[in-house]
mmCIF file of C-alpha atoms (C1' of nucleotides) in Angstrom:
data_model
loop_
_atom_site.group_PDB
_atom_site.id
_atom_site.type_symbol
_atom_site.label_atom_id
_atom_site.label_comp_id
_atom_site.label_asym_id
_atom_site.label_seq_id
_atom_site.Cartn_x
_atom_site.Cartn_y
_atom_site.Cartn_z
ATOM 1 C CA UNK A 280 112.944 118.287 107.922
ATOM 2 C CA UNK A 281 113.615 118.763 104.247
ATOM 3 C CA UNK A 282 115.517 122.028 104.259
ATOM 4 C CA UNK A 283 117.884 121.431 107.125
ATOM 5 C CA UNK A 284 121.012 121.442 105.016
ATOM 6 C CA UNK A 285 120.557 125.039 103.949
ATOM 7 C CA UNK A 286 122.990 126.471 106.416
ATOM 8 C CA UNK A 287 123.819 130.085 105.851
ATOM 9 C CA UNK A 288 126.486 132.054 107.573
ATOM 10 C CA UNK A 289 125.270 135.280 109.044
ATOM 11 C CA UNK A 290 127.533 137.906 110.472
ATOM 12 C CA UNK A 291 126.733 141.043 112.371
ATOM 13 C CA UNK A 292 128.653 143.952 110.911
ATOM 14 C CA UNK A 293 129.680 146.919 113.107
ATOM 15 C CA UNK A 294 126.832 149.025 111.754
ATOM 16 C CA UNK A 295 124.366 146.394 112.904
ATOM 17 C CA UNK A 296 123.770 145.277 109.300
ATOM 18 C CA UNK A 297 123.290 141.561 108.834
ATOM 19 C CA UNK A 298 125.345 140.012 106.034
ATOM 20 C CA UNK A 299 124.594 136.772 104.238
ATOM 21 C CA UNK A 300 127.198 134.438 102.800
ATOM 22 C CA UNK A 301 125.673 132.217 100.184
ATOM 23 C CA UNK A 302 127.453 129.598 98.156
ATOM 24 C CA UNK A 303 126.806 129.189 94.443
ATOM 25 C CA UNK A 304 125.363 125.821 95.321
ATOM 26 C CA UNK A 305 122.809 127.311 97.695
ATOM 27 C CA UNK A 306 121.777 129.874 95.108
ATOM 28 C CA UNK A 307 121.472 127.215 92.414
ATOM 29 C CA UNK A 308 119.220 125.175 94.677
ATOM 30 C CA UNK A 309 117.030 128.237 95.072
ATOM 31 C CA UNK A 310 116.861 128.639 91.300
ATOM 32 C CA UNK A 311 115.835 125.024 90.824
ATOM 33 C CA UNK A 312 113.300 125.212 93.624
ATOM 34 C CA UNK A 313 111.763 128.194 91.867
ATOM 35 C CA UNK A 314 111.604 126.279 88.582
ATOM 36 C CA UNK A 315 109.993 123.156 90.019
ATOM 37 C CA UNK A 316 107.656 125.078 92.307
ATOM 38 C CA UNK A 317 106.346 127.271 89.506
ATOM 39 C CA UNK A 318 105.471 124.173 87.548
ATOM 40 C CA UNK A 319 103.537 122.782 90.475
ATOM 41 C CA UNK A 320 101.930 126.163 90.958
ATOM 42 C CA UNK A 321 100.507 126.225 87.425
ATOM 43 C CA UNK A 322 99.772 122.510 87.046
ATOM 44 C CA UNK A 323 96.242 122.483 88.506
ATOM 45 C CA UNK A 324 94.917 125.541 86.645
ATOM 46 C CA UNK A 325 96.490 124.254 83.419
ATOM 47 C CA UNK A 326 94.471 121.043 83.682
ATOM 48 C CA UNK A 327 91.230 122.959 84.212
ATOM 49 C CA UNK A 328 91.949 125.433 81.418
ATOM 50 C CA UNK A 329 92.676 122.599 79.040
ATOM 51 C CA UNK A 330 89.227 121.189 79.812
ATOM 52 C CA UNK A 331 87.609 124.386 78.515
ATOM 53 C CA UNK A 332 90.030 124.956 75.650
ATOM 54 C CA UNK A 333 91.760 127.945 77.218
ATOM 55 C CA UNK A 334 95.384 128.621 78.093
ATOM 56 C CA UNK A 335 97.437 130.291 80.768
ATOM 57 C CA UNK A 336 97.016 133.688 79.154
ATOM 58 C CA UNK A 337 93.250 133.430 79.621
ATOM 59 C CA UNK A 338 93.777 132.581 83.268
ATOM 60 C CA UNK A 339 95.937 135.626 83.823
ATOM 61 C CA UNK A 340 93.381 137.924 82.213
ATOM 62 C CA UNK A 341 90.530 136.442 84.248
ATOM 63 C CA UNK A 342 92.561 136.708 87.423
ATOM 64 C CA UNK A 343 93.454 140.365 87.126
ATOM 65 C CA UNK A 344 90.015 141.408 85.898
ATOM 66 C CA UNK A 345 88.569 139.600 88.874
ATOM 67 C CA UNK A 346 90.992 141.382 91.186
ATOM 68 C CA UNK A 347 90.268 144.819 89.766
ATOM 69 C CA UNK A 348 86.804 144.844 88.166
ATOM 70 C CA UNK A 349 86.372 147.720 85.752
ATOM 71 C CA UNK A 350 90.071 147.859 84.962
ATOM 72 C CA UNK A 351 91.036 149.228 81.549
ATOM 73 C CA UNK A 352 92.852 147.447 78.744
ATOM 74 C CA UNK A 353 95.878 149.693 79.154
ATOM 75 C CA UNK A 354 96.126 148.928 82.839
ATOM 76 C CA UNK A 355 95.880 145.228 82.138
ATOM 77 C CA UNK A 356 98.596 145.557 79.497
ATOM 78 C CA UNK A 357 101.040 147.125 81.911
ATOM 79 C CA UNK A 358 100.328 144.517 84.574
ATOM 80 C CA UNK A 359 100.643 141.530 82.247
ATOM 81 C CA UNK A 360 103.588 142.969 80.360
ATOM 82 C CA UNK A 361 102.533 141.772 76.918
ATOM 83 C CA UNK A 362 101.660 143.549 73.687
ATOM 84 C CA UNK A 363 98.114 144.727 73.062
ATOM 85 C CA UNK A 364 97.852 142.354 70.098
ATOM 86 C CA UNK A 365 98.645 139.445 72.349
ATOM 87 C CA UNK A 366 96.224 140.533 75.049
ATOM 88 C CA UNK A 367 93.548 141.411 72.527
ATOM 89 C CA UNK A 368 93.483 137.930 71.057
ATOM 90 C CA UNK A 369 92.845 136.460 74.487
ATOM 91 C CA UNK A 370 90.399 139.166 75.507
ATOM 92 C CA UNK A 371 88.419 138.791 72.289
ATOM 93 C CA UNK A 372 87.758 135.102 72.830
ATOM 94 C CA UNK A 373 86.799 135.716 76.448
ATOM 95 C CA UNK A 374 84.329 138.406 75.369
ATOM 96 C CA UNK A 375 82.936 136.250 72.541
ATOM 97 C CA UNK A 376 82.486 133.380 74.968
ATOM 98 C CA UNK A 377 80.745 135.759 77.362
ATOM 99 C CA UNK A 378 83.167 135.303 80.230
ATOM 100 C CA UNK A 379 84.210 138.953 80.135
ATOM 101 C CA UNK A 380 82.152 142.064 79.488
ATOM 102 C CA UNK A 381 83.697 145.175 77.941
ATOM 103 C CA UNK A 382 81.859 148.410 78.730
ATOM 104 C CA UNK A 383 82.695 151.756 77.134
ATOM 105 C CA UNK A 384 84.198 154.060 79.740
ATOM 106 C CA UNK A 385 81.917 156.704 81.273
ATOM 107 C CA UNK A 386 84.484 159.364 82.061
ATOM 108 C CA UNK A 387 86.659 158.646 79.026
ATOM 109 C CA UNK A 388 84.799 156.952 76.211
ATOM 110 C CA UNK A 389 88.030 155.701 74.595
ATOM 111 C CA UNK A 390 88.609 153.392 77.506
ATOM 112 C CA UNK A 391 86.934 150.022 78.002
ATOM 113 C CA UNK A 392 86.124 148.840 81.483
ATOM 114 C CA UNK A 393 86.437 145.105 81.860
ATOM 115 C CA UNK A 394 84.227 142.955 84.071
ATOM 116 C CA UNK A 395 83.687 139.245 84.596
ATOM 117 C CA UNK A 396 80.250 137.924 83.677
ATOM 118 C CA UNK A 397 78.555 135.281 85.786
ATOM 119 C CA UNK A 398 80.211 132.549 83.721
ATOM 120 C CA UNK A 399 83.531 134.337 83.901
ATOM 121 C CA UNK A 400 83.300 134.579 87.656
ATOM 122 C CA UNK A 401 82.499 130.877 87.824
ATOM 123 C CA UNK A 402 85.553 129.857 85.803
ATOM 124 C CA UNK A 403 87.789 132.253 87.684
ATOM 125 C CA UNK A 404 86.547 130.711 90.917
ATOM 126 C CA UNK A 405 87.229 127.195 89.700
ATOM 127 C CA UNK A 406 90.775 128.129 88.706
ATOM 128 C CA UNK A 407 91.396 130.147 91.811
ATOM 129 C CA UNK A 408 90.055 127.423 94.084
ATOM 130 C CA UNK A 409 92.518 124.909 92.688
ATOM 131 C CA UNK A 410 95.462 127.255 92.903
ATOM 132 C CA UNK A 411 94.603 128.532 96.350
ATOM 133 C CA UNK A 412 94.244 124.986 97.592
ATOM 134 C CA UNK A 413 97.774 124.181 96.398
ATOM 135 C CA UNK A 414 99.045 127.364 98.023
ATOM 136 C CA UNK A 415 97.163 126.690 101.251
ATOM 137 C CA UNK A 416 98.599 123.186 101.432
ATOM 138 C CA UNK A 417 102.121 124.449 100.890
ATOM 139 C CA UNK A 418 101.663 127.140 103.522
ATOM 140 C CA UNK A 419 100.276 124.614 105.970
ATOM 141 C CA UNK A 420 103.230 122.274 105.506
ATOM 142 C CA UNK A 421 105.728 125.082 105.783
ATOM 143 C CA UNK A 422 104.326 126.983 108.744
ATOM 144 C CA UNK A 423 103.720 130.662 109.412
ATOM 145 C CA UNK A 424 107.319 131.882 109.702
ATOM 146 C CA UNK A 425 108.167 130.182 106.428
ATOM 147 C CA UNK A 426 105.223 131.885 104.720
ATOM 148 C CA UNK A 427 106.372 135.270 105.926
ATOM 149 C CA UNK A 428 109.849 134.591 104.532
ATOM 150 C CA UNK A 429 108.466 133.218 101.293
ATOM 151 C CA UNK A 430 106.523 136.395 100.603
ATOM 152 C CA UNK A 431 109.442 138.611 101.537
ATOM 153 C CA UNK A 432 111.867 136.892 99.177
ATOM 154 C CA UNK A 433 109.329 136.844 96.324
ATOM 155 C CA UNK A 434 108.780 140.579 96.628
ATOM 156 C CA UNK A 435 112.495 141.208 96.568
ATOM 157 C CA UNK A 436 112.785 139.067 93.451
ATOM 158 C CA UNK A 437 110.251 141.101 91.440
ATOM 159 C CA UNK A 438 111.261 143.856 89.075
ATOM 160 C CA UNK A 439 110.811 147.240 90.682
ATOM 161 C CA UNK A 440 107.993 148.305 88.378
ATOM 162 C CA UNK A 441 106.115 145.095 89.122
ATOM 163 C CA UNK A 442 106.481 145.724 92.835
ATOM 164 C CA UNK A 443 104.620 148.953 92.134
ATOM 165 C CA UNK A 444 101.691 147.043 90.622
ATOM 166 C CA UNK A 445 101.826 144.610 93.472
ATOM 167 C CA UNK A 446 101.839 147.370 96.077
ATOM 168 C CA UNK A 447 99.054 149.284 94.394
ATOM 169 C CA UNK A 448 96.816 146.267 94.528
ATOM 170 C CA UNK A 449 97.687 145.709 98.147
ATOM 171 C CA UNK A 450 96.533 149.188 99.032
ATOM 172 C CA UNK A 451 93.198 148.706 97.328
ATOM 173 C CA UNK A 452 92.294 145.462 99.033
ATOM 174 C CA UNK A 453 89.203 145.319 101.177
ATOM 175 C CA UNK A 454 89.842 142.573 103.723
ATOM 176 C CA UNK B 266 108.697 146.808 105.880
ATOM 177 C CA UNK B 267 106.873 145.624 102.820
ATOM 178 C CA UNK B 268 105.231 142.507 104.130
ATOM 179 C CA UNK B 269 103.904 143.719 107.457
ATOM 180 C CA UNK B 270 100.264 143.410 106.520
ATOM 181 C CA UNK B 271 100.459 139.667 106.072
ATOM 182 C CA UNK B 272 99.075 138.846 109.463
ATOM 183 C CA UNK B 273 98.234 135.224 109.935
ATOM 184 C CA UNK B 274 96.426 133.777 112.849
ATOM 185 C CA UNK B 275 98.234 130.885 114.416
ATOM 186 C CA UNK B 276 96.734 128.733 117.086
ATOM 187 C CA UNK B 277 98.310 126.062 119.197
ATOM 188 C CA UNK B 278 96.094 122.985 119.172
ATOM 189 C CA UNK B 279 96.048 120.591 122.164
ATOM 190 C CA UNK B 280 98.281 118.140 120.313
ATOM 191 C CA UNK B 281 100.909 120.857 119.945
ATOM 192 C CA UNK B 282 100.156 121.147 116.223
ATOM 193 C CA UNK B 283 100.285 124.646 114.846
ATOM 194 C CA UNK B 284 97.302 125.642 112.692
ATOM 195 C CA UNK B 285 97.207 128.382 110.115
ATOM 196 C CA UNK B 286 94.152 130.434 109.248
ATOM 197 C CA UNK B 287 94.566 132.015 105.858
ATOM 198 C CA UNK B 288 92.091 134.282 104.134
ATOM 199 C CA UNK B 289 91.390 134.001 100.417
ATOM 200 C CA UNK B 290 92.939 137.421 100.101
ATOM 201 C CA UNK B 291 96.205 136.320 101.657
ATOM 202 C CA UNK B 292 96.372 133.300 99.381
ATOM 203 C CA UNK B 293 95.614 135.404 96.317
ATOM 204 C CA UNK B 294 98.429 137.760 97.244
ATOM 205 C CA UNK B 295 100.725 134.769 97.390
ATOM 206 C CA UNK B 296 99.593 133.687 93.937
ATOM 207 C CA UNK B 297 100.265 137.113 92.494
ATOM 208 C CA UNK B 298 103.613 137.361 94.229
ATOM 209 C CA UNK B 299 104.534 134.053 92.618
ATOM 210 C CA UNK B 300 103.497 135.333 89.189
ATOM 211 C CA UNK B 301 105.408 138.613 89.390
ATOM 212 C CA UNK B 302 108.446 137.054 91.035
ATOM 213 C CA UNK B 303 108.765 134.359 88.390
ATOM 214 C CA UNK B 304 108.814 137.028 85.728
ATOM 215 C CA UNK B 305 111.599 138.840 87.511
ATOM 216 C CA UNK B 306 113.364 135.545 88.004
ATOM 217 C CA UNK B 307 113.481 134.816 84.260
ATOM 218 C CA UNK B 308 113.939 138.388 83.008
ATOM 219 C CA UNK B 309 117.747 138.558 83.128
ATOM 220 C CA UNK B 310 118.461 135.167 81.499
ATOM 221 C CA UNK B 311 115.827 135.907 78.850
ATOM 222 C CA UNK B 312 117.715 139.040 77.807
ATOM 223 C CA UNK B 313 120.999 137.145 77.531
ATOM 224 C CA UNK B 314 119.437 134.232 75.646
ATOM 225 C CA UNK B 315 117.848 136.634 73.206
ATOM 226 C CA UNK B 316 121.290 138.035 72.468
ATOM 227 C CA UNK B 317 122.460 134.607 71.271
ATOM 228 C CA UNK B 318 119.215 133.589 69.579
ATOM 229 C CA UNK B 319 118.242 131.017 72.182
ATOM 230 C CA UNK B 320 115.162 130.670 74.359
ATOM 231 C CA UNK B 321 114.190 129.561 77.815
ATOM 232 C CA UNK B 322 114.136 125.925 76.767
ATOM 233 C CA UNK B 323 117.819 126.113 75.881
ATOM 234 C CA UNK B 324 118.571 127.612 79.260
ATOM 235 C CA UNK B 325 116.810 124.782 81.070
ATOM 236 C CA UNK B 326 118.718 122.154 79.104
ATOM 237 C CA UNK B 327 122.051 123.871 79.729
ATOM 238 C CA UNK B 328 121.253 124.246 83.407
ATOM 239 C CA UNK B 329 120.422 120.625 84.083
ATOM 240 C CA UNK B 330 123.253 119.252 81.938
ATOM 241 C CA UNK B 331 125.595 121.522 83.863
ATOM 242 C CA UNK B 332 124.162 120.249 87.145
ATOM 243 C CA UNK B 333 124.429 116.594 86.194
ATOM 244 C CA UNK B 334 127.140 116.162 83.549
ATOM 245 C CA UNK B 335 126.780 112.894 81.656
ATOM 246 C CA UNK B 336 123.036 112.751 82.233
ATOM 247 C CA UNK B 337 121.004 110.831 79.665
ATOM 248 C CA UNK B 338 118.320 112.173 77.369
ATOM 249 C CA UNK B 339 115.667 110.164 79.181
ATOM 250 C CA UNK B 340 116.670 111.558 82.549
ATOM 251 C CA UNK B 341 116.560 115.089 81.178
ATOM 252 C CA UNK B 342 113.116 114.383 79.736
ATOM 253 C CA UNK B 343 111.701 113.347 83.083
ATOM 254 C CA UNK B 344 113.213 116.348 84.855
ATOM 255 C CA UNK B 345 112.040 118.875 82.292
ATOM 256 C CA UNK B 346 108.654 117.240 81.824
ATOM 257 C CA UNK B 347 108.430 117.801 78.077
ATOM 258 C CA UNK B 348 108.148 115.474 75.092
ATOM 259 C CA UNK B 349 111.245 114.060 73.455
ATOM 260 C CA UNK B 350 110.386 115.912 70.256
ATOM 261 C CA UNK B 351 110.378 119.182 72.144
ATOM 262 C CA UNK B 352 113.637 118.483 73.941
ATOM 263 C CA UNK B 353 115.269 117.106 70.821
ATOM 264 C CA UNK B 354 114.684 120.284 68.872
ATOM 265 C CA UNK B 355 116.503 122.270 71.545
ATOM 266 C CA UNK B 356 119.221 119.694 72.095
ATOM 267 C CA UNK B 357 119.931 119.427 68.383
ATOM 268 C CA UNK B 358 120.682 123.123 68.013
ATOM 269 C CA UNK B 359 122.847 123.086 71.135
ATOM 270 C CA UNK B 360 124.852 120.156 69.759
ATOM 271 C CA UNK B 361 125.119 121.738 66.289
ATOM 272 C CA UNK B 362 126.330 124.972 67.868
ATOM 273 C CA UNK B 363 128.845 122.958 69.900
ATOM 274 C CA UNK B 364 127.568 124.000 73.285
ATOM 275 C CA UNK B 365 126.634 120.430 74.197
ATOM 276 C CA UNK B 366 128.415 117.170 73.450
ATOM 277 C CA UNK B 367 126.514 113.902 73.107
ATOM 278 C CA UNK B 368 128.591 110.775 73.783
ATOM 279 C CA UNK B 369 127.373 107.236 73.187
ATOM 280 C CA UNK B 370 126.892 105.493 76.530
ATOM 281 C CA UNK B 371 129.633 103.118 77.669
ATOM 282 C CA UNK B 372 127.575 100.684 79.741
ATOM 283 C CA UNK B 373 124.470 100.924 77.542
ATOM 284 C CA UNK B 374 125.207 101.995 73.981
ATOM 285 C CA UNK B 375 121.603 103.056 73.384
ATOM 286 C CA UNK B 376 122.007 105.897 75.821
ATOM 287 C CA UNK B 377 123.610 109.254 75.079
ATOM 288 C CA UNK B 378 125.527 111.007 77.820
ATOM 289 C CA UNK B 379 125.297 114.779 77.633
ATOM 290 C CA UNK B 380 128.072 117.184 78.545
ATOM 291 C CA UNK B 381 128.685 120.895 78.182
ATOM 292 C CA UNK B 382 131.562 121.917 75.946
ATOM 293 C CA UNK B 383 133.802 124.819 76.821
ATOM 294 C CA UNK B 384 131.480 127.213 75.012
ATOM 295 C CA UNK B 385 128.467 125.608 76.643
ATOM 296 C CA UNK B 386 129.984 126.028 80.066
ATOM 297 C CA UNK B 387 130.693 129.664 79.275
ATOM 298 C CA UNK B 388 127.100 130.436 78.274
ATOM 299 C CA UNK B 389 125.718 128.501 81.217
ATOM 300 C CA UNK B 390 127.956 130.549 83.478
ATOM 301 C CA UNK B 391 126.793 133.802 81.958
ATOM 302 C CA UNK B 392 123.146 132.843 82.439
ATOM 303 C CA UNK B 393 123.703 131.441 85.871
ATOM 304 C CA UNK B 394 125.663 134.484 87.013
ATOM 305 C CA UNK B 395 122.793 136.789 86.124
ATOM 306 C CA UNK B 396 120.167 134.627 87.759
ATOM 307 C CA UNK B 397 122.227 133.969 90.872
ATOM 308 C CA UNK B 398 122.886 137.668 91.229
ATOM 309 C CA UNK B 399 119.143 138.356 91.223
ATOM 310 C CA UNK B 400 118.620 135.567 93.733
ATOM 311 C CA UNK B 401 121.469 136.764 95.922
ATOM 312 C CA UNK B 402 120.101 140.294 95.936
ATOM 313 C CA UNK B 403 116.638 139.077 96.905
ATOM 314 C CA UNK B 404 118.085 136.913 99.659
ATOM 315 C CA UNK B 405 120.145 139.806 100.946
ATOM 316 C CA UNK B 406 117.123 142.077 101.133
ATOM 317 C CA UNK B 407 115.005 139.435 102.800
ATOM 318 C CA UNK B 408 117.434 138.077 105.346
ATOM 319 C CA UNK B 409 118.388 134.560 106.392
ATOM 320 C CA UNK B 410 115.183 133.467 108.110
ATOM 321 C CA UNK B 411 113.187 134.554 105.062
ATOM 322 C CA UNK B 412 115.420 132.485 102.792
ATOM 323 C CA UNK B 413 114.850 129.400 104.879
ATOM 324 C CA UNK B 414 111.086 129.940 104.708
ATOM 325 C CA UNK B 415 111.197 130.670 101.000
ATOM 326 C CA UNK B 416 112.828 127.338 100.237
ATOM 327 C CA UNK B 417 110.491 125.447 102.548
ATOM 328 C CA UNK B 418 107.340 126.824 100.936
ATOM 329 C CA UNK B 419 108.678 126.259 97.420
ATOM 330 C CA UNK B 420 109.403 122.624 98.155
ATOM 331 C CA UNK B 421 105.927 122.127 99.530
ATOM 332 C CA UNK B 422 104.497 123.671 96.374
ATOM 333 C CA UNK B 423 106.219 121.217 94.015
ATOM 334 C CA UNK B 424 104.547 118.133 92.666
ATOM 335 C CA UNK B 425 105.634 115.070 94.593
ATOM 336 C CA UNK B 426 107.518 113.504 91.691
ATOM 337 C CA UNK B 427 109.433 116.728 91.159
ATOM 338 C CA UNK B 428 110.366 116.808 94.841
ATOM 339 C CA UNK B 429 111.982 113.435 94.123
ATOM 340 C CA UNK B 430 114.168 114.967 91.390
ATOM 341 C CA UNK B 431 114.942 117.879 93.633
ATOM 342 C CA UNK B 432 115.881 115.626 96.531
ATOM 343 C CA UNK B 433 118.016 113.366 94.400
ATOM 344 C CA UNK B 434 120.048 116.319 93.237
ATOM 345 C CA UNK B 435 120.418 117.572 96.777
ATOM 346 C CA UNK B 436 121.906 114.272 97.895
ATOM 347 C CA UNK B 437 124.505 114.371 95.161
ATOM 348 C CA UNK B 438 125.828 117.818 95.892
ATOM 349 C CA UNK B 439 129.396 118.251 97.047
ATOM 350 C CA UNK B 440 129.470 121.449 99.063
ATOM 351 C "C1'" DA C 104 117.777 82.539 67.823
ATOM 352 C "C1'" DG C 105 114.017 85.182 67.629
ATOM 353 C "C1'" DT C 106 110.943 88.533 69.764
ATOM 354 C "C1'" DT C 107 110.040 92.382 72.466
ATOM 355 C "C1'" DT C 108 111.207 96.454 74.814
ATOM 356 C "C1'" DT C 109 113.958 100.547 75.548
ATOM 357 C "C1'" DA C 110 116.519 104.729 74.156
ATOM 358 C "C1'" DT C 111 117.001 107.828 70.868
ATOM 359 C "C1'" DG C 112 116.035 110.459 66.833
ATOM 360 C "C1'" DT C 113 113.165 112.278 63.066
ATOM 361 C "C1'" DC C 114 109.210 114.027 60.081
ATOM 362 C "C1'" DA C 115 104.905 116.267 59.714
ATOM 363 C "C1'" DG C 116 101.181 118.825 61.517
ATOM 364 C "C1'" DT C 117 98.885 121.719 65.099
ATOM 365 C "C1'" DG C 118 98.001 125.067 68.941
ATOM 366 C "C1'" DT C 119 99.099 128.726 72.338
ATOM 367 C "C1'" DT C 120 101.331 132.670 73.205
ATOM 368 C "C1'" DG C 121 104.382 135.859 72.409
ATOM 369 C "C1'" DT C 122 106.544 139.355 68.881
ATOM 370 C "C1'" DT C 123 106.757 143.493 65.031
ATOM 371 C "C1'" DG C 124 104.717 146.582 61.910
ATOM 372 C "C1'" DA C 125 101.048 149.017 59.724
ATOM 373 C "C1'" DC C 126 96.659 151.066 59.887
ATOM 374 C "C1'" DT C 127 91.956 152.703 61.640
ATOM 375 C "C1'" DT C 128 88.506 154.736 64.713
ATOM 376 C "C1'" DT C 129 87.261 157.261 68.521
ATOM 377 C "C1'" DC C 130 87.742 160.967 71.414
ATOM 378 C "C1'" DC C 131 90.079 163.851 75.077
ATOM 379 C "C1'" DA C 132 92.658 168.008 75.636
ATOM 380 C "C1'" DA C 133 95.645 171.801 74.639
ATOM 381 C "C1'" DT D 181 91.332 172.180 65.316
ATOM 382 C "C1'" DT D 182 95.034 169.521 65.622
ATOM 383 C "C1'" DG D 183 97.882 166.293 68.206
ATOM 384 C "C1'" DG D 184 98.093 162.307 70.764
ATOM 385 C "C1'" DA D 185 96.144 158.600 73.673
ATOM 386 C "C1'" DA D 186 93.163 154.287 73.976
ATOM 387 C "C1'" DA D 187 91.532 150.641 71.714
ATOM 388 C "C1'" DG D 188 91.088 147.376 68.063
ATOM 389 C "C1'" DT D 189 92.413 144.904 63.756
ATOM 390 C "C1'" DC D 190 95.141 142.481 60.054
ATOM 391 C "C1'" DA D 191 99.167 140.014 58.659
ATOM 392 C "C1'" DA D 192 103.369 137.674 59.292
ATOM 393 C "C1'" DC D 193 106.463 135.353 62.150
ATOM 394 C "C1'" DA D 194 108.956 132.781 66.021
ATOM 395 C "C1'" DA D 195 109.447 129.916 70.240
ATOM 396 C "C1'" DC D 196 107.940 126.101 72.305
ATOM 397 C "C1'" DA D 197 104.826 123.020 73.597
ATOM 398 C "C1'" DC D 198 101.790 118.992 71.734
ATOM 399 C "C1'" DT D 199 100.262 114.412 69.011
ATOM 400 C "C1'" DG D 200 101.106 110.662 65.951
ATOM 401 C "C1'" DA D 201 103.801 107.877 63.071
ATOM 402 C "C1'" DC D 202 107.955 105.796 61.962
ATOM 403 C "C1'" DA D 203 113.145 104.297 62.061
ATOM 404 C "C1'" DT D 204 117.249 102.455 64.131
ATOM 405 C "C1'" DA D 205 120.195 100.337 67.323
ATOM 406 C "C1'" DA D 206 120.931 97.814 71.333
ATOM 407 C "C1'" DA D 207 119.555 95.562 75.389
ATOM 408 C "C1'" DA D 208 116.582 92.189 77.559
ATOM 409 C "C1'" DC D 209 113.713 88.435 77.593
ATOM 410 C "C1'" DT D 210 111.835 83.798 76.184
#
DNA sequence: AGTTTTATGTCAGTGTTGTTGACTTTCCAA
DNA sequence: TTGGAAAGTCAACAACACTGACATAAAACT
């Protein structure tokens, strides 16, 4: 067992609230784990993207358009948390390369609704397959209780406004 | 409870091995959680670094020098996984600004041993305090079992060679 | 002793991705 | 009809990664 030295004191307070006592060392290990894991997490997609001459920003755009087809530029901006100039550069190449289609909004003609084309869907799949495989492998090694805990801690680590985005997408899922 | 919809089927195989059945949707949620959480994870240090005119690369250097005082440039390179030119640019400014001290190696005079100065230690503390506080808060919200699972999944998500670095540091801790 | 390899540092150029600021077009809504 | 929102563009800039070439000192090898 790899993690067996992470021993945390837990104490039951009178109110029934569970308290955690964490050493600096334990927290620093968590920080490093996050750093190394995120690198592993992006390594496979990065290799694929490089093959096609794209970067991580393209991946993010493809991912969230795939997740919410017809989403607007503004919505994408608030999810990705970048400036419109930064997003636009990425979006423009994706549209030029016919991976993304931008349709003028029906209700509000100022808006653009973004969709993946057939090629876009294919690339998104290739990227997603690689990343999901890494995630699946990690989940398998760690076991179901670990996965539950993993997700719980990650959600608590997000900024509050990002939790909102995360929650909103959860509600609109169809599985 | 935020995570209660993450329902995973678990089945006990004849050999006693536990199997996980994960939908694409569940894996994609994990991917997004990772993306949003990493942003939260780096948000606080980024603000502090910006204040002093440094970037994330400086933070990483300070962190790992702090963790392994006297480490060599080569060792830092293999941990950070960047080119020497990239690291050198960062290291040079840190040395110029007297946050890091570079001493010629005693055993092997080709090597440089890196240490934090008083000022370097102070900045590293400030960054670390912010990041640990975020981590502590997330751990508190999630509870002890979740923390255990979090660390387990993260380790499984790392590349194998990075697990080696991670493990080596674990063995040398003193708590 | 002479050669090779290793560790480090540097210069120059390039690419991705982010930023700010200024400006335009379109179009919804009060 | 006027104000503001959504989208897009141009220009300049910065952080941080990359490649490739080259220099120096010291260790290691033959």
